[in-house]
Short mmCIF file of C-alpha atoms in Angstrom, two decimals:
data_model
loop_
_atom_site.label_atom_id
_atom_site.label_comp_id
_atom_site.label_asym_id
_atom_site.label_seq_id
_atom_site.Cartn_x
_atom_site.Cartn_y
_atom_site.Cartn_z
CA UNK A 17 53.01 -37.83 172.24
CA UNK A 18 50.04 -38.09 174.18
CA UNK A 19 46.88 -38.11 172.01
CA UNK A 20 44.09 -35.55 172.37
CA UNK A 21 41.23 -35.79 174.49
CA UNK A 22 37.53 -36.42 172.46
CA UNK A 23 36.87 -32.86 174.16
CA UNK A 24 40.18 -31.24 172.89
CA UNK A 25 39.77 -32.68 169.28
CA UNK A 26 36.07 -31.59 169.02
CA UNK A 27 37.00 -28.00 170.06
CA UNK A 28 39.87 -27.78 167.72
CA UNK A 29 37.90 -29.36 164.96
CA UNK A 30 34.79 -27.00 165.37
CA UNK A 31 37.35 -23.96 166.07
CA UNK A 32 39.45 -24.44 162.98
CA UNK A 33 35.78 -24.49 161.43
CA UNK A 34 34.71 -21.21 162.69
CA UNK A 35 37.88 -19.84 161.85
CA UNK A 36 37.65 -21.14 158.25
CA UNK A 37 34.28 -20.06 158.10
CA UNK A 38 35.17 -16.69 159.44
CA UNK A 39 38.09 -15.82 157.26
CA UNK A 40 35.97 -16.92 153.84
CA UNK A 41 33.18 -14.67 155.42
CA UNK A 42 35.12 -11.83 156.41
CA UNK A 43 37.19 -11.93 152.78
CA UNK A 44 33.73 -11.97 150.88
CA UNK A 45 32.54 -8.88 153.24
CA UNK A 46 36.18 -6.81 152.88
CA UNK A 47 36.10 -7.32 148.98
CA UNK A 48 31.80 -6.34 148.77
CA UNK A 49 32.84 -3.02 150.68
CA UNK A 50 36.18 -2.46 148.93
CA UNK A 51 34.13 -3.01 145.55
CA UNK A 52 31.02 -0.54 146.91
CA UNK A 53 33.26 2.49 148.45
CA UNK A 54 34.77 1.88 144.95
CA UNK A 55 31.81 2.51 142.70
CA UNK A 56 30.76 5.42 145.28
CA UNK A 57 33.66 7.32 144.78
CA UNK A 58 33.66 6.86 140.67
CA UNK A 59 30.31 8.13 141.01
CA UNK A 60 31.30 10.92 142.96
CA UNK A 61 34.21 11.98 140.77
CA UNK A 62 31.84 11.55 137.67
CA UNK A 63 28.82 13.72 139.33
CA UNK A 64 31.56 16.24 140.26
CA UNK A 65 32.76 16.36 136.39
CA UNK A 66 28.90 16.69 135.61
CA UNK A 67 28.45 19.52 137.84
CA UNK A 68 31.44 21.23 135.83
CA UNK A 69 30.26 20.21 132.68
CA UNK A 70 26.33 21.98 133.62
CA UNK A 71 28.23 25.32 135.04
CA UNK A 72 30.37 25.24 132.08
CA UNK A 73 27.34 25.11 129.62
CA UNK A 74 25.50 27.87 131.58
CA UNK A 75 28.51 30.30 132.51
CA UNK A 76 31.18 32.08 130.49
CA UNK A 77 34.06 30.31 131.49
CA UNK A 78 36.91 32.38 131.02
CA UNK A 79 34.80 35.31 133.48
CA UNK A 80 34.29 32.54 136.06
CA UNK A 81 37.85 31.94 136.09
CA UNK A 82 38.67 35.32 136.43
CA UNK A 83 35.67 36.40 138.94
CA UNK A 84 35.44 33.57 140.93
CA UNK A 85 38.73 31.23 140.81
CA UNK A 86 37.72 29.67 144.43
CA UNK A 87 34.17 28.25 143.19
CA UNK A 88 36.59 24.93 141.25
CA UNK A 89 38.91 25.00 144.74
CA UNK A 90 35.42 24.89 146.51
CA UNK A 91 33.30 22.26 144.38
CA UNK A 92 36.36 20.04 145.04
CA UNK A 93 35.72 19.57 148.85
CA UNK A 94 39.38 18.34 150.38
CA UNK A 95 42.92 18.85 149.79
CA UNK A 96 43.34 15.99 148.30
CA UNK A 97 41.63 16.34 144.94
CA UNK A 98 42.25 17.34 141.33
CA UNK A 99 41.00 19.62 138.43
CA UNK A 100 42.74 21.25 135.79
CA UNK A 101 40.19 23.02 133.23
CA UNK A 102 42.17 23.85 129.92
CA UNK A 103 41.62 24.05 125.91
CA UNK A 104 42.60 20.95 124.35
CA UNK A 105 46.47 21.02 123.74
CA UNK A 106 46.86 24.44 125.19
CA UNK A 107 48.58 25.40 129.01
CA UNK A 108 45.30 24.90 131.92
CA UNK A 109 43.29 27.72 132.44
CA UNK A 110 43.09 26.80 136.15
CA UNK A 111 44.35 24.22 138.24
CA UNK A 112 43.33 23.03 141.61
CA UNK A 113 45.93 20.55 143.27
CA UNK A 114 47.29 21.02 146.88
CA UNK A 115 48.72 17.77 147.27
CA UNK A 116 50.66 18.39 143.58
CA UNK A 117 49.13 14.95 142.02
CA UNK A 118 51.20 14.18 138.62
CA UNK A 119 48.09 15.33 135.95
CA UNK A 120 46.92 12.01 134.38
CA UNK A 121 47.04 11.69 130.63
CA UNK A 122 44.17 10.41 129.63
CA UNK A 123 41.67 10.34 126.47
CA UNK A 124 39.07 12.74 127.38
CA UNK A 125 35.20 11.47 127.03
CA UNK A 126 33.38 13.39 124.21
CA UNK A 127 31.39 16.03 125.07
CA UNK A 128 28.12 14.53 123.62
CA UNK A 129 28.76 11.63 125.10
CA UNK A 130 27.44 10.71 129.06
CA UNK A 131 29.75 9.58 131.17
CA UNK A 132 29.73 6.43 132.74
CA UNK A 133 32.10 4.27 135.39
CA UNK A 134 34.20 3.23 133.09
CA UNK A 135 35.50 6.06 132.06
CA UNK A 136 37.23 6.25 135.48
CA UNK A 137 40.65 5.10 135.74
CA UNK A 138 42.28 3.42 138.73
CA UNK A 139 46.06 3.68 139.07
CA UNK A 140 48.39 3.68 142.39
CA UNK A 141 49.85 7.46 142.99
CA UNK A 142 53.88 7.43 144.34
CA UNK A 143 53.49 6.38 148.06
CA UNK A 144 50.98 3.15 146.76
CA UNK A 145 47.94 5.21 147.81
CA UNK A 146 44.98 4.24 145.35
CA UNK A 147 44.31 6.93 142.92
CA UNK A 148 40.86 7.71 140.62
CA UNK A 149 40.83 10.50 137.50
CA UNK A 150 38.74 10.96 134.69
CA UNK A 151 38.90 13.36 131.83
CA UNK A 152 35.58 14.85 129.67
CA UNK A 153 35.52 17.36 126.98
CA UNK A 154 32.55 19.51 127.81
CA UNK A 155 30.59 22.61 125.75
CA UNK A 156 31.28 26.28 127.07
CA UNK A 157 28.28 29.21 126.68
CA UNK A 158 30.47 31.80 124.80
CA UNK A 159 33.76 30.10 125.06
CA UNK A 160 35.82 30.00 121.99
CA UNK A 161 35.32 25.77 121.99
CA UNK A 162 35.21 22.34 124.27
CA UNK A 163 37.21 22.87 127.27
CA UNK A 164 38.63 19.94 128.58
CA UNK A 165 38.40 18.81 132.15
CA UNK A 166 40.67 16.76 134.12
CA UNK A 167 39.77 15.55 137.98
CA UNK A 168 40.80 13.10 140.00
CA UNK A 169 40.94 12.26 143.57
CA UNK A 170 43.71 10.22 145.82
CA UNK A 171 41.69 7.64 148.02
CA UNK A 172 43.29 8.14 151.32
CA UNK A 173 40.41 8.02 153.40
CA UNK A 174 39.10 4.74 151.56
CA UNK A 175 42.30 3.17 152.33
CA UNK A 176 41.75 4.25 155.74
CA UNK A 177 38.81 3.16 156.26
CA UNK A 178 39.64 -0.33 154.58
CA UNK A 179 41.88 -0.79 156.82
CA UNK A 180 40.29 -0.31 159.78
CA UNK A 181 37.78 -2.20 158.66
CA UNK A 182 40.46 -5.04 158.26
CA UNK A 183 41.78 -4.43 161.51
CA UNK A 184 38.02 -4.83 163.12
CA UNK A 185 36.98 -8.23 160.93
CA UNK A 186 40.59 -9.58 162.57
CA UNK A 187 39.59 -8.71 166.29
CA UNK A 188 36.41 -9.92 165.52
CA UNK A 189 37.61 -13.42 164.01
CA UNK A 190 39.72 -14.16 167.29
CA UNK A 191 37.51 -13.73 169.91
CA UNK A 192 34.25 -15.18 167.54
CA UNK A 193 37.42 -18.11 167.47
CA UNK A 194 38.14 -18.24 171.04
CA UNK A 195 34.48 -17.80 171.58
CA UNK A 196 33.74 -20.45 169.66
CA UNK A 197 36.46 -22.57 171.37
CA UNK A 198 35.64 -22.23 174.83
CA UNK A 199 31.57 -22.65 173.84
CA UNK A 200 32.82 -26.34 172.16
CA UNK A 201 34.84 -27.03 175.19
CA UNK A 202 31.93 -26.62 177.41
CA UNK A 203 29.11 -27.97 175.76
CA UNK A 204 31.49 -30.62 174.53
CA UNK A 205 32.47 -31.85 178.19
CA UNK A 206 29.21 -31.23 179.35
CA UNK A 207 27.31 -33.53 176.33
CA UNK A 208 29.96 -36.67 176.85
CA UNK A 209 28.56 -36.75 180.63
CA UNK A 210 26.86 -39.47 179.97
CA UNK A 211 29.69 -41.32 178.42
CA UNK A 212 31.50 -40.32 181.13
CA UNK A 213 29.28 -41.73 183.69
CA UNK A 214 28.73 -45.06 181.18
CA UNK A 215 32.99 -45.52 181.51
CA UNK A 216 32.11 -45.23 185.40
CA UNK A 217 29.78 -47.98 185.36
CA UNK A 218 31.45 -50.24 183.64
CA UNK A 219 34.40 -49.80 185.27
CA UNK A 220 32.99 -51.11 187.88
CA UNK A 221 31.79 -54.03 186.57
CA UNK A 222 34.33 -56.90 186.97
CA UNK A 223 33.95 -61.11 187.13
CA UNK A 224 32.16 -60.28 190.84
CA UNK A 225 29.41 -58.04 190.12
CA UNK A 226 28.96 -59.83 186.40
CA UNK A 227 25.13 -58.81 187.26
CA UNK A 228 25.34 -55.45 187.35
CA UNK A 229 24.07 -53.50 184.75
CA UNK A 230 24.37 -50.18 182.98
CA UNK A 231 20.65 -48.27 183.87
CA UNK A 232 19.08 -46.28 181.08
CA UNK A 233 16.84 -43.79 183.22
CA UNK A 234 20.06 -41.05 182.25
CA UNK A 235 21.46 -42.40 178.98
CA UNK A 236 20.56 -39.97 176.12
CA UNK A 237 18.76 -41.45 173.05
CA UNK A 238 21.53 -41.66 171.00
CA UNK A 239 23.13 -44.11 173.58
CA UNK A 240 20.79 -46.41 173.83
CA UNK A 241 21.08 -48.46 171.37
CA UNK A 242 24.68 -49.25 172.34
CA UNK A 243 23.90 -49.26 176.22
CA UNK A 244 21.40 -52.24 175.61
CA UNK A 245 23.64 -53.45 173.30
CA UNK A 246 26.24 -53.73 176.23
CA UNK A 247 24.01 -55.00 178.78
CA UNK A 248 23.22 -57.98 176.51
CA UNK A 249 26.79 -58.61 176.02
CA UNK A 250 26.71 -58.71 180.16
CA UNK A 251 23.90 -61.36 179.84
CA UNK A 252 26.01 -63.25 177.67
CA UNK A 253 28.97 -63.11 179.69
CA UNK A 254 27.31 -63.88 182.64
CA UNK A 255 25.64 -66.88 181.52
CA UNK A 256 28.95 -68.13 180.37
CA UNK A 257 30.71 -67.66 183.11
CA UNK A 258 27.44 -69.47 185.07
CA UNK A 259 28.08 -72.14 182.91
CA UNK A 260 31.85 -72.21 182.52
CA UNK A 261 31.77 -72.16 187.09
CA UNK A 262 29.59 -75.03 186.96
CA UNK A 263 31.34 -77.35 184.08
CA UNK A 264 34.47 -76.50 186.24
CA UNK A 265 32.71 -77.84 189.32
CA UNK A 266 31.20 -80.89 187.66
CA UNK A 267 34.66 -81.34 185.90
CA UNK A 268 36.53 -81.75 189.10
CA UNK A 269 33.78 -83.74 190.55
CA UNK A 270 33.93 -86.42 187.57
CA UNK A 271 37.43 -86.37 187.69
CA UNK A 272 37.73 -86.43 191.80
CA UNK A 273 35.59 -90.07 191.77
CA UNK A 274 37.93 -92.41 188.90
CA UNK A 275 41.58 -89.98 190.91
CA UNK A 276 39.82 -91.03 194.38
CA UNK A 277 39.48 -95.02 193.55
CA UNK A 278 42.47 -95.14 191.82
CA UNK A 279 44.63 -93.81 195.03
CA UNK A 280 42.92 -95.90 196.88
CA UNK A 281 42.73 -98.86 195.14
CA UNK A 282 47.03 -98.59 195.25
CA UNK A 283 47.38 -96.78 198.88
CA UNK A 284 45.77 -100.02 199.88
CA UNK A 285 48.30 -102.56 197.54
CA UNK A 286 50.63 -101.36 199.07
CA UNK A 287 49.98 -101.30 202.64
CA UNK A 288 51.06 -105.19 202.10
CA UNK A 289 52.24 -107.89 200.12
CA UNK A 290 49.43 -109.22 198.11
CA UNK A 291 48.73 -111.89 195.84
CA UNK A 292 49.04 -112.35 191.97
CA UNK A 293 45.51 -112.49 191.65
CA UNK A 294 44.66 -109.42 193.74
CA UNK A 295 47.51 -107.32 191.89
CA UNK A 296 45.73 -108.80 188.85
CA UNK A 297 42.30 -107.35 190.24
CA UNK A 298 43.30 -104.14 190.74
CA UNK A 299 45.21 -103.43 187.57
CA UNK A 300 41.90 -104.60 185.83
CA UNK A 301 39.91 -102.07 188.09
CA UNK A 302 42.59 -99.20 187.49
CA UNK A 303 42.21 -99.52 184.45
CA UNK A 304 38.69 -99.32 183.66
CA UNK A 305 39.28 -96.20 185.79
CA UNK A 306 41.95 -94.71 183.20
CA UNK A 307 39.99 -95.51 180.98
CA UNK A 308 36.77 -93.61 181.93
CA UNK A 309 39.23 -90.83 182.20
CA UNK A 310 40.78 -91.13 179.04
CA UNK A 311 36.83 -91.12 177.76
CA UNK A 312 36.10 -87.91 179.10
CA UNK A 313 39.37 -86.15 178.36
CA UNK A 314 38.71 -87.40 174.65
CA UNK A 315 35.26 -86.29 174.99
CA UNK A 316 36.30 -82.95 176.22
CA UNK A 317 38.99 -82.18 173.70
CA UNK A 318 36.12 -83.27 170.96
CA UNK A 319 33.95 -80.56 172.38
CA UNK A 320 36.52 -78.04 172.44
CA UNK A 321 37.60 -78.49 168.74
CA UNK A 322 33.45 -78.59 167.78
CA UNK A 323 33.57 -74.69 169.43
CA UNK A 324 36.24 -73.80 167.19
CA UNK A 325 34.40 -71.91 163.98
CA UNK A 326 36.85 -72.78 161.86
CA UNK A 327 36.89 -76.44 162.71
CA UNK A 328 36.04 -77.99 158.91
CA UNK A 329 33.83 -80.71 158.67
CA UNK A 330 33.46 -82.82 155.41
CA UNK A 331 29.79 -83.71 154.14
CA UNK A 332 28.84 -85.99 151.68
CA UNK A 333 24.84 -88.32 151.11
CA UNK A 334 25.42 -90.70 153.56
CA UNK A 335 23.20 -93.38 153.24
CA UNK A 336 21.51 -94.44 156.38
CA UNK A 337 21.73 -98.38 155.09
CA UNK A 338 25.32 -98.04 155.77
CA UNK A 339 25.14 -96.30 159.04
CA UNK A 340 21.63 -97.98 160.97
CA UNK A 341 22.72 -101.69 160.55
CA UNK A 342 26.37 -101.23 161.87
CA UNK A 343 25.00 -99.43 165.02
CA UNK A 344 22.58 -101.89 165.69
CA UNK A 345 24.76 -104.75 165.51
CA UNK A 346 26.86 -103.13 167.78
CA UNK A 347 24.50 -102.59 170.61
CA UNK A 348 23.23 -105.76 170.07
CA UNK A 349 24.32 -107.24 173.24
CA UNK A 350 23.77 -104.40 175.61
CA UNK A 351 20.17 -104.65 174.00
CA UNK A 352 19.76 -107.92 174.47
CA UNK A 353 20.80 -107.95 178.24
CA UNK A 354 17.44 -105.66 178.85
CA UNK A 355 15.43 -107.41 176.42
CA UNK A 356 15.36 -104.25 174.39
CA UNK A 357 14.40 -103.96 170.53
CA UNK A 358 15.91 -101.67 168.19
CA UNK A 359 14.11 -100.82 165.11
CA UNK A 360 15.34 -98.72 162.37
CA UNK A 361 14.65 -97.96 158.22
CA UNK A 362 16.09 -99.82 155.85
CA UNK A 363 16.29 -96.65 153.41
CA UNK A 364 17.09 -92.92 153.36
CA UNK A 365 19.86 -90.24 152.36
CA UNK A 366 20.96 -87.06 154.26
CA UNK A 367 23.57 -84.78 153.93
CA UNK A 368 26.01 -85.14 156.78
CA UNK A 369 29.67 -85.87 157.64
CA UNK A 370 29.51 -89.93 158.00
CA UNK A 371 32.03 -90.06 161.30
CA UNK A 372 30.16 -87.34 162.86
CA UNK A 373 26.60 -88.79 162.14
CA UNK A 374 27.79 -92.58 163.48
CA UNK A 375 28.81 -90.68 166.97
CA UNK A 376 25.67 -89.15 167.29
CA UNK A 377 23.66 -91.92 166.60
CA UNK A 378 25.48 -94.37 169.05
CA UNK A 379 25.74 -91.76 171.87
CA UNK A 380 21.58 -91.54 171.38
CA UNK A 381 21.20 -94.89 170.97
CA UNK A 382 23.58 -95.55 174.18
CA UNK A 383 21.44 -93.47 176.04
CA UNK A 384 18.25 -94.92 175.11
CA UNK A 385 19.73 -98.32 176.18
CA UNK A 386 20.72 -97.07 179.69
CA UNK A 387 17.45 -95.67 180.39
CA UNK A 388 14.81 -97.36 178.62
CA UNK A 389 12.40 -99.68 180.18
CA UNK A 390 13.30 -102.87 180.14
CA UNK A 391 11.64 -105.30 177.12
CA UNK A 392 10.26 -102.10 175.28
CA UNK A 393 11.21 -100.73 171.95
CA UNK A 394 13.58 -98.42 170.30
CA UNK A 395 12.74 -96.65 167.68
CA UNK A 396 14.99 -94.89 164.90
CA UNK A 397 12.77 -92.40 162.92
CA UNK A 398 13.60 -90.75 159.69
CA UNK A 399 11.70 -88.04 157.87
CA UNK A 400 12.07 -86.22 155.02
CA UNK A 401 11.32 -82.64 154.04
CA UNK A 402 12.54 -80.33 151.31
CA UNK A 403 14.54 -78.22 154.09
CA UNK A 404 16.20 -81.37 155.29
CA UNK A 405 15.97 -84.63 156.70
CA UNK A 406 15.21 -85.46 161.02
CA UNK A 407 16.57 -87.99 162.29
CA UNK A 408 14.53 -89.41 165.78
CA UNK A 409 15.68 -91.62 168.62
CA UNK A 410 12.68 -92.59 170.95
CA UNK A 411 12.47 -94.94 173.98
CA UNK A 412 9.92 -95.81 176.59
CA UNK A 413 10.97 -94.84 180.42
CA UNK A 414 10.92 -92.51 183.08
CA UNK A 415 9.70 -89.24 181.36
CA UNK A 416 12.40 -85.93 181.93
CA UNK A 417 10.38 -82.79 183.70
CA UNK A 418 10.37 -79.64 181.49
CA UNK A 419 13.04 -77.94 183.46
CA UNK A 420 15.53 -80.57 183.22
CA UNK A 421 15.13 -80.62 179.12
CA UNK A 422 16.16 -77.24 179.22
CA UNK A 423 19.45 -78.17 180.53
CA UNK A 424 19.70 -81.73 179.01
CA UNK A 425 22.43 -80.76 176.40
CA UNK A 426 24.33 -79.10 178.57
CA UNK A 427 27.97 -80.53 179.85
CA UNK A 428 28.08 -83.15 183.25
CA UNK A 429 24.37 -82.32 183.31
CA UNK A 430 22.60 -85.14 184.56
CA UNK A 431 18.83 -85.65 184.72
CA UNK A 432 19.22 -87.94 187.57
CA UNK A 433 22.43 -87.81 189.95
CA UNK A 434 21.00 -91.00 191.22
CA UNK A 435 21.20 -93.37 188.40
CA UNK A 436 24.06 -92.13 187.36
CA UNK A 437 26.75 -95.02 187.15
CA UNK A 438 30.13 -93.42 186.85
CA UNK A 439 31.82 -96.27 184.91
CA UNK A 440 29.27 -95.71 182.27
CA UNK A 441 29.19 -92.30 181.31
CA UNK A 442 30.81 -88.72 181.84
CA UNK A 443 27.68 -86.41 181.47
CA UNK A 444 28.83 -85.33 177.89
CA UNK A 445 27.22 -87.53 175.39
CA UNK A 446 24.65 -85.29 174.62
CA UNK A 447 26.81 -82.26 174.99
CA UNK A 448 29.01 -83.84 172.27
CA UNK A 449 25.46 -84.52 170.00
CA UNK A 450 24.95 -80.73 170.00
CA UNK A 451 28.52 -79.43 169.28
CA UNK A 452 28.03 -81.99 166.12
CA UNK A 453 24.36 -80.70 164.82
CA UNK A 454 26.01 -77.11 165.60
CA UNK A 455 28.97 -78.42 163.50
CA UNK A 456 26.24 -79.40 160.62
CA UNK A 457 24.10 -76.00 161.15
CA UNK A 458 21.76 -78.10 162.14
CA UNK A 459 19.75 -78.32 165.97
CA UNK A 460 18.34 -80.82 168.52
CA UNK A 461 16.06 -80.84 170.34
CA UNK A 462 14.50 -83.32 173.45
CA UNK A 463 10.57 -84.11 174.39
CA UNK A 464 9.41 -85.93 177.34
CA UNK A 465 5.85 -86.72 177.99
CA UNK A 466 3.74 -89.91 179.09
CA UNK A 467 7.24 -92.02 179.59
CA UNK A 468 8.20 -91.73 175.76
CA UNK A 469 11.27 -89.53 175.41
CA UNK A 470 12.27 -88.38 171.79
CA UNK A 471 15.22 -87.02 170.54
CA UNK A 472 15.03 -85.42 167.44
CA UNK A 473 18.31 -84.19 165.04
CA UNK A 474 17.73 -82.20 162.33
CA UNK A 475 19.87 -82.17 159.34
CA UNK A 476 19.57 -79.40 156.59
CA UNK A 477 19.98 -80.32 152.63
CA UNK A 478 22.80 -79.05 151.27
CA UNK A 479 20.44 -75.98 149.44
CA UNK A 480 19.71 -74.60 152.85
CA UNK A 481 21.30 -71.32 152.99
#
């Protein structure tokens, strides 16, 4: 089953509301008038029996009964009352009932004593038609003692008008309900416009027209929050998509060069017979190719995995007198060849994963070799704080324009196309240094000025939230 619409379930919600609400409301009104008409007509019947009671007291009773037998039939008002006057226990000296009522037996109120609503009883009379009476002894002028009176009433026209009343509050719940319906409906469809128009926009927005962007000029308040919200997750997409288009490009670029040499290289082989030492030559040369490529896809994978937020790494104090000396010995040689000096501490402790740290030492030191001036210094600095421990690798050469730092980190980024020697490197050393500070919740971070580049690597202690 299809589901609802927002539209369809905020009507129905709001209209099973007002329905609610109406029922409760109407229930409470029917009973407060049932219960008022009630009291009203005990007060009637008991102001009636107080009116006999007073003409009683002031008139000889048995001569009103015989001179005037139509004042009772008169002070009762409709057909559909009751009065009986008689001497207790003896046969009633007049009775008044044209709709032939069954006579109620019931105590009768003392004649000293006022009567009040309670002394009213409610019963149902044969057809289920609601039915008042009340019975008083009251003093005659010369009569022979108390006469007791009996009246009562059937409550036609209250049931009547109950239940018209009823019928009224039910008309009136529908169409307030409908009313209500339609109203939601409407001001429903008409306040998700904007939402509407927002599911427009961004329908519209697809990996072509990643710049587009939701406006705000017509967005309500309420939206706004989760329009800019949206549009930043566009900026974010965007630049990743930038950046994902242009590692793509400098991917197949880097990977066009070692493919190109290497079909070369054998087209050529095997245009003709060659000798052992040539066939020697080129497997040497294809090689160094494959390998460059098996570099970079290594390098890539590495970077991939370092993305992965779940990707564990395992920290311990690594002391740097068992990481510095190592490194240096290795790059010994490639030092030497440019008359290069490496200095380094001979002490110091940080928190790090000891593979991890090695690879992004030698990819900074590697670096600094390949573009230092040659017969200067490299430097390895270490400082301590409470937060953490940096770690700095600083050479002397050409100094990197602001614009380029910005980008250094990034993958196949290159701060000089030029100098770029692609049996040396894949543009992803320092791209691999970041995924690993990431890795540590650590940063890095490059600065260029007056031909000294530093890079610095920050560590944080283990207490660092």
């Amino acid at each position: 089953m299809k589901s609802l619409s927002l539209t369809a379930r905020l009507s129905l919600l709001i209209s099973t509301t007002v329905l609610l609400v109406m029922i409760l409301t109407g229930m409470a009104l029917y009973q407060s008038l049932a219960q008022q008409i009630s009291v009203r007509d005990d007060a009637a019947l008991l102001n009636r029996m107080d009116q006999i009671r007073t003409l009683l007291l002031n008139e000889d009773v048995l001569e009103l009964i015989h001179t005037k037998p139509r004042l009772f039939a008169n002070m009762l008002g409709n057909t559909e009352s009751l009065l009986v006057l008689r001497f207790p226990g003896q046969p009633p000296l007049i009775e008044v009932n044209p709709g032939k009522a069954t006579i109620p037996d019931i105590p009768a109120v003392p004649a000293q004593q006022p009567l009040a609503l309670k002394n009213v009883r409610h019963e149902l009379a044969r057809d289920g038609t609601p039915f008042i009476s009340a019975s008083a002894l009251a003093k005659t002028r010369n009569g022979p003692g108390e006469v007791e009176i009996i009246t009562g009433r059937l409550m036609t026209e209250r049931t009547s008008t109950l239940a018209g009343y009823r019928h009224q509050m039910l008309l009136l719940i529908i169409v307030a309900t409908a009313i209500a319906a339609l109203s939601v409906a409407f001001l429903t469809r008409r306040g998700l416009r904007p939402l509407h128009r927002l599911a427009q926009e961004t329908a519209a927005i697809d990996v072509r027209h990643l710049a587009w962007r939701i406006r705000l000029h017509h967005v309500p308040r309420a939206l706004l929050a989760l329009v800019a919200a949206f549009n930043q997750m566009l900026d974010r997409l965007e630049t990743s998509f930038q950046q994902l288009s242009q590692v793509s490009a400098d991917m197949a670029h880097d990977l066009r060069t070692p493919i190109a040499n290497l079909l070369g290289q054998t087209e050529v082989a095997l245009t003709q017979n060659r000798s052992l030492k040539y066939y020697e030559t080129l497997l040497g040369s294809n090689f160094e190719e494959l390998l460059r490529l098996s570099r970079m896809i290594d390098s890539m994978l590495f970077l991939a995995q370092a993305q992965d937020a779940s990707q564990a790494i395992h920290c311990e104090h690594v002391n740097l007198v068992t990481v510095l000396p190592p490194l240096a010995d290795y790059f010994k040689g490639p030092a030497e060849e440019r008359q290069l000096t490496v200095v380094y501490p001979t002490e110091g402790t940080l928190w790090a994963d000891g593979d991890l740290l090695r690879r992004v030492l030698a990819n900074l030191l590697a670096n600094a070799i390949r573009f230092a001036q040659s017969g200067s210094t490299i430097r390895v600095i270490v400082q301590t704080q409470r937060e953490g421990v940096t770690l700095s690798v600083e050479n002397h050469g050409d100094t990197i324009a602001a614009a380029q730092q910005a980008r250094i980190f990034d993958r196949f980024y290159r701060v000089d196309a030029s100098r770029h020697d692609s049996a040396t490197g894949s543009g992803l050393g320092l791209s691999i240094v970041r995924s690993i500070m990431q890795l540590h919740h650590g940063h890095c971070a490059v600065k260029s000025q007056d031909r000294l580049t530093r890079f610095t690597l920050f560590f944080p202690s283990p207490e660092t939230p």
